[in-house]
Amino acid sequence: MLLDPYKRKINYLRISVTDRCNLRCRYCMPEEGIPLISHEEILTYEEMLRVVHIFASEGISKVRLTGGEPLVRKGIVDFIFRLSQIEQIKDLSLTTNGILLKEFAQDLKQAGLKRINISLDSLKKERFLQITRRDDFERVWSGIEEALRVGLSPTKLNMVAIQGLNDDEIESFARLTLHLPLTVRYIEYMPSGNGEDWKQDDILTIPQIQSRLEKVGELIPIPSDQWDGPAKRFRIDGAIGEIGLIGAVSSHFCGECNRLRLTPDGKIRTCLFSDEEIDVREILRKGGSDEDLKERLLVALKTKPEKHHINTLQFRKCQRNMSAIGG
Ligand code: SAM
């Protein structure tokens, strides 16, 4: 078992497989994109698999693939298949913007992916274009339908709720759960990324979101299970789907954080909001041993901060963009 100095059990690795993305969400990056990591610097799948094998032997049992947009990286289906064969990995998931999902859903399912998270901030075509700078709402929606059709379960929709941008859609997202087996999760807008400037006033806090949801119907709490992470779960009375609330900013869940992140260029990050990075690429490329990689993992555990400092004077926005960390 991997324990950090605060006695948190660390069993979850998020891998950003690429920093490339096929959307340009305003809150994440500018229109022209951000400087990209060169292809040579990005870990190969073989390198990522070696890291996962070793970390899994030490106690990592949950892996999520993210990015950038993971489905734009060639060979992702085979990578997922190989991850699914690692005995100690009990939970394997993927976060996508859904643009390529219609084409990929069946193959992902066959490769061993069980569940999927799809990021979607608007159900309105024009607003989707305004937020993402791409006119692709229909593609994402057909990707969601395909995920449900092939049985990726649960299929979760992640909505970042931003004051004055899409907060009028909180209820419409919740209503989807009345007739579709979707989990709709609301995520507080966080101070990260290189997009338009984040302001405290832009955040809709989880209590604010919750009180809007109560207008749709009674929220019935659902007990968490071991793979749930920090989301508080609810079902609207009579709904077939679920609601999840994730208060990364307002309700510090750092005390329960079980995560490490691996960036596309082979750095372990111990907190989304800390720029501390522990390099594993050098070990991978200079003939380092499995013991050397385990030692890096232990360094990461030791340096994992107790909590993030959003809302304090100490807080500094992190240097890397979300797309190169893995949101
Ligand atoms: N391309 C994939 C996707 O769209 O899900 C994975 C990468 S994306 C960076 C992961 C998630 O981070 C998305 O749900 C996105 O909305 C979220 N995200 C990016 N910037 C954010 C911010 N400042 N606050 C909250 N969530 C953010």
Short mmCIF file of C-alpha atoms and ligand atoms in Angstrom, two decimals:
data_model
loop_
_atom_site.label_atom_id
_atom_site.label_comp_id
_atom_site.label_asym_id
_atom_site.label_seq_id
_atom_site.Cartn_x
_atom_site.Cartn_y
_atom_site.Cartn_z
CA MET A 1 0.00 0.00 0.00
CA LEU A 2 1.27 3.50 -0.85
CA LEU A 3 0.86 6.00 1.97
CA ASP A 4 1.93 9.63 1.88
CA PRO A 5 3.15 11.55 4.94
CA TYR A 6 -0.43 12.58 5.74
CA LYS A 7 -1.50 8.92 5.82
CA ARG A 8 -3.48 9.23 2.62
CA LYS A 9 -3.67 6.00 0.64
CA ILE A 10 -2.44 6.76 -2.90
CA ASN A 11 -3.85 4.31 -5.44
CA TYR A 12 -4.82 6.46 -8.44
CA LEU A 13 -2.71 7.55 -11.41
CA ARG A 14 -3.99 9.99 -14.01
CA ILE A 15 -2.02 9.83 -17.22
CA SER A 16 -2.09 12.69 -19.67
CA VAL A 17 -1.27 10.81 -22.87
CA THR A 18 -0.93 13.94 -25.00
CA ASP A 19 -1.00 17.72 -24.65
CA ARG A 20 -2.70 18.03 -28.08
CA CYS A 21 -6.37 18.94 -28.14
CA ASN A 22 -8.96 19.35 -30.89
CA LEU A 23 -10.94 21.99 -28.98
CA ARG A 24 -9.94 25.45 -27.79
CA CYS A 25 -12.15 25.93 -24.74
CA ARG A 26 -11.95 29.57 -23.73
CA TYR A 27 -11.29 28.89 -20.08
CA CYS A 28 -8.52 26.42 -20.92
CA MET A 29 -6.45 27.87 -23.74
CA PRO A 30 -6.22 30.70 -26.24
CA GLU A 31 -7.49 30.46 -29.83
CA GLU A 32 -4.02 29.74 -31.22
CA GLY A 33 -3.40 26.95 -28.68
CA ILE A 34 -0.39 26.73 -26.40
CA PRO A 35 3.26 25.81 -27.15
CA LEU A 36 3.35 22.06 -27.64
CA ILE A 37 5.69 19.51 -26.15
CA SER A 38 7.85 18.05 -28.95
CA HIS A 39 7.12 14.49 -30.10
CA GLU A 40 10.53 13.30 -28.87
CA GLU A 41 9.80 14.56 -25.39
CA ILE A 42 6.47 12.78 -25.12
CA LEU A 43 6.63 9.34 -23.51
CA THR A 44 5.98 6.41 -25.81
CA TYR A 45 3.21 4.02 -24.85
CA GLU A 46 5.89 1.46 -23.98
CA GLU A 47 7.38 3.91 -21.51
CA MET A 48 4.01 4.70 -19.98
CA LEU A 49 3.24 1.00 -19.67
CA ARG A 50 6.50 0.38 -17.86
CA VAL A 51 5.66 3.13 -15.37
CA VAL A 52 2.17 1.74 -14.82
CA HIS A 53 3.43 -1.83 -14.34
CA ILE A 54 5.88 -0.72 -11.69
CA PHE A 55 3.51 1.66 -9.92
CA ALA A 56 0.77 -1.00 -10.01
CA SER A 57 3.10 -3.47 -8.34
CA GLU A 58 3.48 -0.92 -5.51
CA GLY A 59 -0.23 -0.14 -5.00
CA ILE A 60 -1.72 1.86 -7.88
CA SER A 61 -4.98 0.15 -8.83
CA LYS A 62 -6.87 2.91 -10.61
CA VAL A 63 -5.81 4.58 -13.89
CA ARG A 64 -7.50 7.35 -15.82
CA LEU A 65 -6.36 8.50 -19.26
CA THR A 66 -6.75 12.14 -20.06
CA GLY A 67 -4.95 14.93 -21.89
CA GLY A 68 -5.08 17.14 -23.99
CA GLU A 69 -7.55 15.00 -25.84
CA PRO A 70 -6.60 11.33 -25.41
CA LEU A 71 -8.51 10.15 -28.49
CA VAL A 72 -6.31 12.24 -30.82
CA ARG A 73 -3.24 10.20 -29.95
CA LYS A 74 -2.63 7.35 -32.42
CA GLY A 75 -2.69 3.88 -30.93
CA ILE A 76 -4.82 4.79 -27.92
CA VAL A 77 -7.10 1.74 -28.29
CA ASP A 78 -4.21 -0.70 -28.20
CA PHE A 79 -2.72 1.18 -25.23
CA ILE A 80 -6.00 0.77 -23.37
CA PHE A 81 -6.07 -2.91 -24.20
CA ARG A 82 -2.57 -3.36 -22.78
CA LEU A 83 -3.45 -1.42 -19.63
CA SER A 84 -6.56 -3.54 -19.18
CA GLN A 85 -4.32 -6.63 -19.07
CA ILE A 86 -2.42 -5.40 -15.99
CA GLU A 87 -3.77 -7.54 -13.20
CA GLN A 88 -3.51 -4.98 -10.39
CA ILE A 89 -5.42 -2.28 -12.34
CA LYS A 90 -8.98 -2.73 -11.17
CA ASP A 91 -10.41 0.51 -12.55
CA LEU A 92 -9.52 1.93 -15.96
CA SER A 93 -11.26 5.02 -17.28
CA LEU A 94 -10.92 7.81 -19.83
CA THR A 95 -11.83 11.49 -19.96
CA THR A 96 -12.63 12.86 -23.41
CA ASN A 97 -14.28 15.83 -25.03
CA GLY A 98 -16.31 13.34 -27.07
CA ILE A 99 -15.50 14.75 -30.52
CA LEU A 100 -14.13 11.41 -31.76
CA LEU A 101 -16.19 9.19 -29.52
CA LYS A 102 -18.74 8.03 -32.07
CA GLU A 103 -15.91 6.48 -34.07
CA PHE A 104 -14.06 5.09 -31.03
CA ALA A 105 -16.67 3.97 -28.48
CA GLN A 106 -17.11 0.39 -29.71
CA ASP A 107 -13.35 -0.23 -30.02
CA LEU A 108 -12.71 1.28 -26.60
CA LYS A 109 -15.27 -1.00 -25.05
CA GLN A 110 -13.78 -4.02 -26.81
CA ALA A 111 -10.31 -3.00 -25.66
CA GLY A 112 -11.41 -3.28 -22.04
CA LEU A 113 -12.53 0.23 -21.13
CA LYS A 114 -15.48 -0.04 -18.79
CA ARG A 115 -16.52 3.54 -18.20
CA ILE A 116 -16.03 7.00 -19.61
CA ASN A 117 -16.25 10.69 -18.67
CA ILE A 118 -17.24 13.18 -21.34
CA SER A 119 -16.69 16.89 -20.85
CA LEU A 120 -19.59 19.00 -22.05
CA ASP A 121 -20.37 22.51 -20.88
CA SER A 122 -23.42 23.34 -22.97
CA LEU A 123 -26.38 21.58 -24.58
CA LYS A 124 -26.83 24.49 -26.98
CA LYS A 125 -25.10 24.29 -30.34
CA GLU A 126 -24.26 28.00 -30.55
CA ARG A 127 -23.01 28.18 -27.00
CA PHE A 128 -20.90 25.06 -27.48
CA LEU A 129 -19.25 26.89 -30.38
CA GLN A 130 -18.80 30.01 -28.26
CA ILE A 131 -17.12 28.08 -25.41
CA THR A 132 -15.02 25.60 -27.42
CA ARG A 133 -14.46 27.70 -30.57
CA ARG A 134 -15.47 24.63 -32.61
CA ASP A 135 -18.88 23.90 -34.15
CA ASP A 136 -18.99 20.29 -32.99
CA PHE A 137 -21.90 19.93 -30.59
CA GLU A 138 -23.65 17.30 -32.74
CA ARG A 139 -20.51 15.17 -32.97
CA VAL A 140 -20.16 15.17 -29.19
CA TRP A 141 -23.82 14.37 -28.69
CA SER A 142 -23.66 11.43 -31.09
CA GLY A 143 -20.54 10.28 -29.24
CA ILE A 144 -22.50 10.30 -25.98
CA GLU A 145 -25.29 8.28 -27.59
CA GLU A 146 -22.75 5.80 -28.91
CA ALA A 147 -21.10 5.44 -25.49
CA LEU A 148 -24.51 4.55 -24.04
CA ARG A 149 -25.29 2.22 -26.93
CA VAL A 150 -22.09 0.18 -26.58
CA GLY A 151 -22.51 0.00 -22.80
CA LEU A 152 -19.67 2.15 -21.43
CA SER A 153 -21.05 2.32 -17.93
CA PRO A 154 -21.27 4.62 -16.22
CA THR A 155 -21.15 7.29 -18.90
CA LYS A 156 -20.56 10.53 -17.05
CA LEU A 157 -20.95 14.07 -18.37
CA ASN A 158 -18.71 16.64 -16.70
CA MET A 159 -19.96 20.21 -16.81
CA VAL A 160 -17.80 23.10 -15.62
CA ALA A 161 -20.35 25.61 -14.38
CA ILE A 162 -19.34 29.23 -14.95
CA GLN A 163 -21.34 32.22 -13.80
CA GLY A 164 -22.94 34.09 -16.70
CA LEU A 165 -21.59 31.62 -19.28
CA ASN A 166 -23.59 28.42 -18.84
CA ASP A 167 -25.12 28.59 -15.36
CA ASP A 168 -28.59 28.86 -16.92
CA GLU A 169 -28.13 25.27 -18.17
CA ILE A 170 -27.59 23.63 -14.79
CA GLU A 171 -31.19 22.48 -14.64
CA SER A 172 -31.27 21.27 -18.28
CA PHE A 173 -28.24 19.08 -17.67
CA ALA A 174 -29.90 17.63 -14.57
CA ARG A 175 -33.08 16.88 -16.53
CA LEU A 176 -31.07 14.60 -18.83
CA THR A 177 -30.79 12.18 -15.93
CA LEU A 178 -34.57 11.85 -15.76
CA HIS A 179 -34.70 9.80 -18.95
CA LEU A 180 -31.10 8.79 -19.76
CA PRO A 181 -28.78 6.52 -17.75
CA LEU A 182 -26.16 9.28 -17.53
CA THR A 183 -24.31 10.64 -14.53
CA VAL A 184 -24.18 14.43 -14.80
CA ARG A 185 -21.37 15.91 -12.73
CA TYR A 186 -20.95 19.55 -11.93
CA ILE A 187 -17.42 20.80 -11.46
CA GLU A 188 -16.41 24.10 -9.94
CA TYR A 189 -14.44 26.38 -12.20
CA MET A 190 -10.80 26.25 -11.07
CA PRO A 191 -7.96 28.76 -11.35
CA SER A 192 -5.88 26.91 -13.95
CA GLY A 193 -5.21 26.96 -17.63
CA ASN A 194 -4.12 29.67 -20.02
CA GLY A 195 -7.53 30.71 -21.12
CA GLU A 196 -9.52 33.76 -20.24
CA ASP A 197 -8.74 35.10 -16.80
CA TRP A 198 -10.29 33.21 -13.92
CA LYS A 199 -12.10 35.37 -11.39
CA GLN A 200 -13.50 34.31 -8.05
CA ASP A 201 -16.87 35.74 -9.12
CA ASP A 202 -17.02 33.31 -12.06
CA ILE A 203 -17.29 30.31 -9.78
CA LEU A 204 -20.60 28.71 -9.04
CA THR A 205 -20.02 26.90 -5.81
CA ILE A 206 -21.43 23.46 -5.19
CA PRO A 207 -23.98 24.78 -2.64
CA GLN A 208 -25.19 27.28 -5.28
CA ILE A 209 -25.47 24.52 -7.86
CA GLN A 210 -27.23 22.25 -5.41
CA SER A 211 -29.90 24.80 -4.64
CA ARG A 212 -30.62 25.18 -8.38
CA LEU A 213 -30.87 21.41 -8.74
CA GLU A 214 -33.40 21.22 -5.97
CA LYS A 215 -35.77 23.12 -8.26
CA VAL A 216 -35.69 20.16 -10.68
CA GLY A 217 -36.63 17.63 -8.00
CA GLU A 218 -35.75 16.23 -4.62
CA LEU A 219 -32.06 15.22 -4.43
CA ILE A 220 -31.72 11.80 -2.86
CA PRO A 221 -28.17 11.07 -1.60
CA ILE A 222 -26.49 7.92 -2.89
CA PRO A 223 -23.74 6.30 -0.77
CA SER A 224 -20.26 6.48 -2.36
CA ASP A 225 -18.46 3.37 -3.44
CA GLN A 226 -14.73 2.78 -3.39
CA TRP A 227 -14.09 4.11 -6.94
CA ASP A 228 -16.14 7.28 -6.58
CA GLY A 229 -13.49 9.82 -5.72
CA PRO A 230 -14.52 13.20 -4.40
CA ALA A 231 -17.96 13.51 -6.03
CA LYS A 232 -21.00 13.69 -3.78
CA ARG A 233 -23.65 11.52 -5.42
CA PHE A 234 -27.39 12.11 -5.70
CA ARG A 235 -30.36 10.94 -7.70
CA ILE A 236 -33.24 13.22 -8.55
CA ASP A 237 -36.39 11.56 -7.33
CA GLY A 238 -37.67 9.34 -10.16
CA ALA A 239 -34.55 9.73 -12.37
CA ILE A 240 -32.74 6.83 -14.02
CA GLY A 241 -29.39 8.64 -14.06
CA GLU A 242 -27.36 10.31 -11.32
CA ILE A 243 -25.98 13.66 -10.26
CA GLY A 244 -22.44 14.23 -8.98
CA LEU A 245 -21.12 17.37 -7.32
CA ILE A 246 -17.39 18.10 -7.23
CA GLY A 247 -16.31 21.09 -5.18
CA ALA A 248 -12.61 21.30 -5.93
CA VAL A 249 -12.45 24.96 -4.92
CA SER A 250 -15.04 25.47 -2.19
CA SER A 251 -14.87 22.19 -0.35
CA HIS A 252 -11.23 21.20 -0.17
CA PHE A 253 -11.19 17.43 -0.57
CA CYS A 254 -7.41 17.32 -0.33
CA GLY A 255 -7.68 15.24 2.86
CA GLU A 256 -9.05 12.40 0.74
CA CYS A 257 -6.84 12.94 -2.31
CA ASN A 258 -5.50 9.61 -3.58
CA ARG A 259 -3.98 10.86 -6.85
CA LEU A 260 -0.76 11.25 -8.70
CA ARG A 261 -0.51 12.55 -12.24
CA LEU A 262 1.86 11.60 -15.05
CA THR A 263 2.40 14.31 -17.68
CA PRO A 264 2.91 13.47 -21.37
CA ASP A 265 6.62 14.26 -21.01
CA GLY A 266 7.14 11.96 -18.07
CA LYS A 267 6.87 14.08 -14.93
CA ILE A 268 4.93 13.00 -11.89
CA ARG A 269 2.82 15.78 -10.44
CA THR A 270 1.53 15.36 -6.95
CA CYS A 271 -1.19 18.01 -7.02
CA LEU A 272 -3.08 19.72 -9.84
CA PHE A 273 -2.17 23.08 -8.32
CA SER A 274 1.47 22.56 -7.50
CA ASP A 275 4.33 22.96 -9.97
CA GLU A 276 6.51 20.46 -8.15
CA GLU A 277 7.45 17.75 -10.69
CA ILE A 278 9.38 14.53 -10.33
CA ASP A 279 11.00 13.35 -13.53
CA VAL A 280 10.73 9.73 -14.60
CA ARG A 281 11.60 10.14 -18.28
CA GLU A 282 15.29 10.41 -17.65
CA ILE A 283 15.25 7.14 -15.75
CA LEU A 284 13.23 5.49 -18.53
CA ARG A 285 15.57 6.73 -21.25
CA LYS A 286 18.91 6.34 -19.52
CA GLY A 287 18.58 2.68 -18.68
CA GLY A 288 17.31 3.16 -15.12
CA SER A 289 16.16 0.10 -13.22
CA ASP A 290 12.73 -0.74 -11.87
CA GLU A 291 14.13 0.09 -8.42
CA ASP A 292 15.05 3.58 -9.68
CA LEU A 293 11.46 4.10 -10.84
CA LYS A 294 10.12 2.90 -7.50
CA GLU A 295 12.41 5.35 -5.78
CA ARG A 296 10.92 8.20 -7.88
CA LEU A 297 7.47 7.07 -6.85
CA LEU A 298 8.48 7.25 -3.20
CA VAL A 299 9.88 10.75 -3.71
CA ALA A 300 6.54 11.77 -5.24
CA LEU A 301 4.68 10.37 -2.26
CA LYS A 302 6.92 12.21 0.19
CA THR A 303 6.48 15.54 -1.58
CA LYS A 304 2.72 15.42 -2.09
CA PRO A 305 1.41 18.60 -0.47
CA GLU A 306 -1.11 18.42 2.31
CA LYS A 307 -3.50 20.69 0.42
CA HIS A 308 -3.81 23.20 -2.38
CA HIS A 309 -3.72 26.90 -1.59
CA ILE A 310 -6.55 28.24 -3.74
CA ASN A 311 -8.33 30.99 -1.82
CA THR A 312 -5.17 31.89 0.13
CA LEU A 313 -2.54 34.57 -0.46
CA GLN A 314 0.04 31.85 -1.06
CA PHE A 315 -1.83 30.64 -4.16
CA ARG A 316 -0.05 30.94 -7.51
CA LYS A 317 -1.64 29.70 -10.72
CA CYS A 318 0.40 26.72 -11.91
CA GLN A 319 2.80 27.13 -14.80
CA ARG A 320 1.64 24.27 -16.96
CA ASN A 321 -1.62 24.38 -18.82
CA MET A 322 -4.34 21.92 -17.77
CA SER A 323 -3.98 20.19 -21.16
CA ALA A 324 -0.36 19.31 -20.38
CA ILE A 325 -1.10 18.14 -16.85
CA GLY A 326 -4.22 16.10 -17.39
CA GLY A 327 -7.36 17.63 -15.92
N1 SAM B 1 -9.87 16.62 -23.54
C1 SAM B 1 -10.37 15.90 -22.43
C2 SAM B 1 -11.72 16.47 -22.00
O1 SAM B 1 -12.16 17.43 -22.58
O2 SAM B 1 -12.29 15.90 -21.08
C3 SAM B 1 -9.43 15.79 -21.24
C4 SAM B 1 -8.65 16.99 -20.83
S1 SAM B 1 -9.59 18.37 -20.20
C5 SAM B 1 -8.28 19.43 -19.71
C6 SAM B 1 -10.21 17.69 -18.72
C7 SAM B 1 -11.25 18.46 -18.02
O3 SAM B 1 -10.68 19.61 -17.42
C8 SAM B 1 -12.41 18.95 -18.86
O4 SAM B 1 -13.61 18.50 -18.27
C9 SAM B 1 -12.32 20.44 -18.74
O5 SAM B 1 -13.61 21.04 -18.77
C10 SAM B 1 -11.69 20.58 -17.39
N2 SAM B 1 -11.10 21.88 -17.16
C11 SAM B 1 -10.20 22.55 -17.89
N3 SAM B 1 -9.93 23.76 -17.32
C12 SAM B 1 -10.68 23.83 -16.20
C13 SAM B 1 -10.88 24.81 -15.17
N4 SAM B 1 -10.20 25.95 -15.20
N5 SAM B 1 -11.74 24.54 -14.17
C14 SAM B 1 -12.41 23.36 -14.13
N6 SAM B 1 -12.27 22.40 -15.06
C15 SAM B 1 -11.43 22.63 -16.08
#
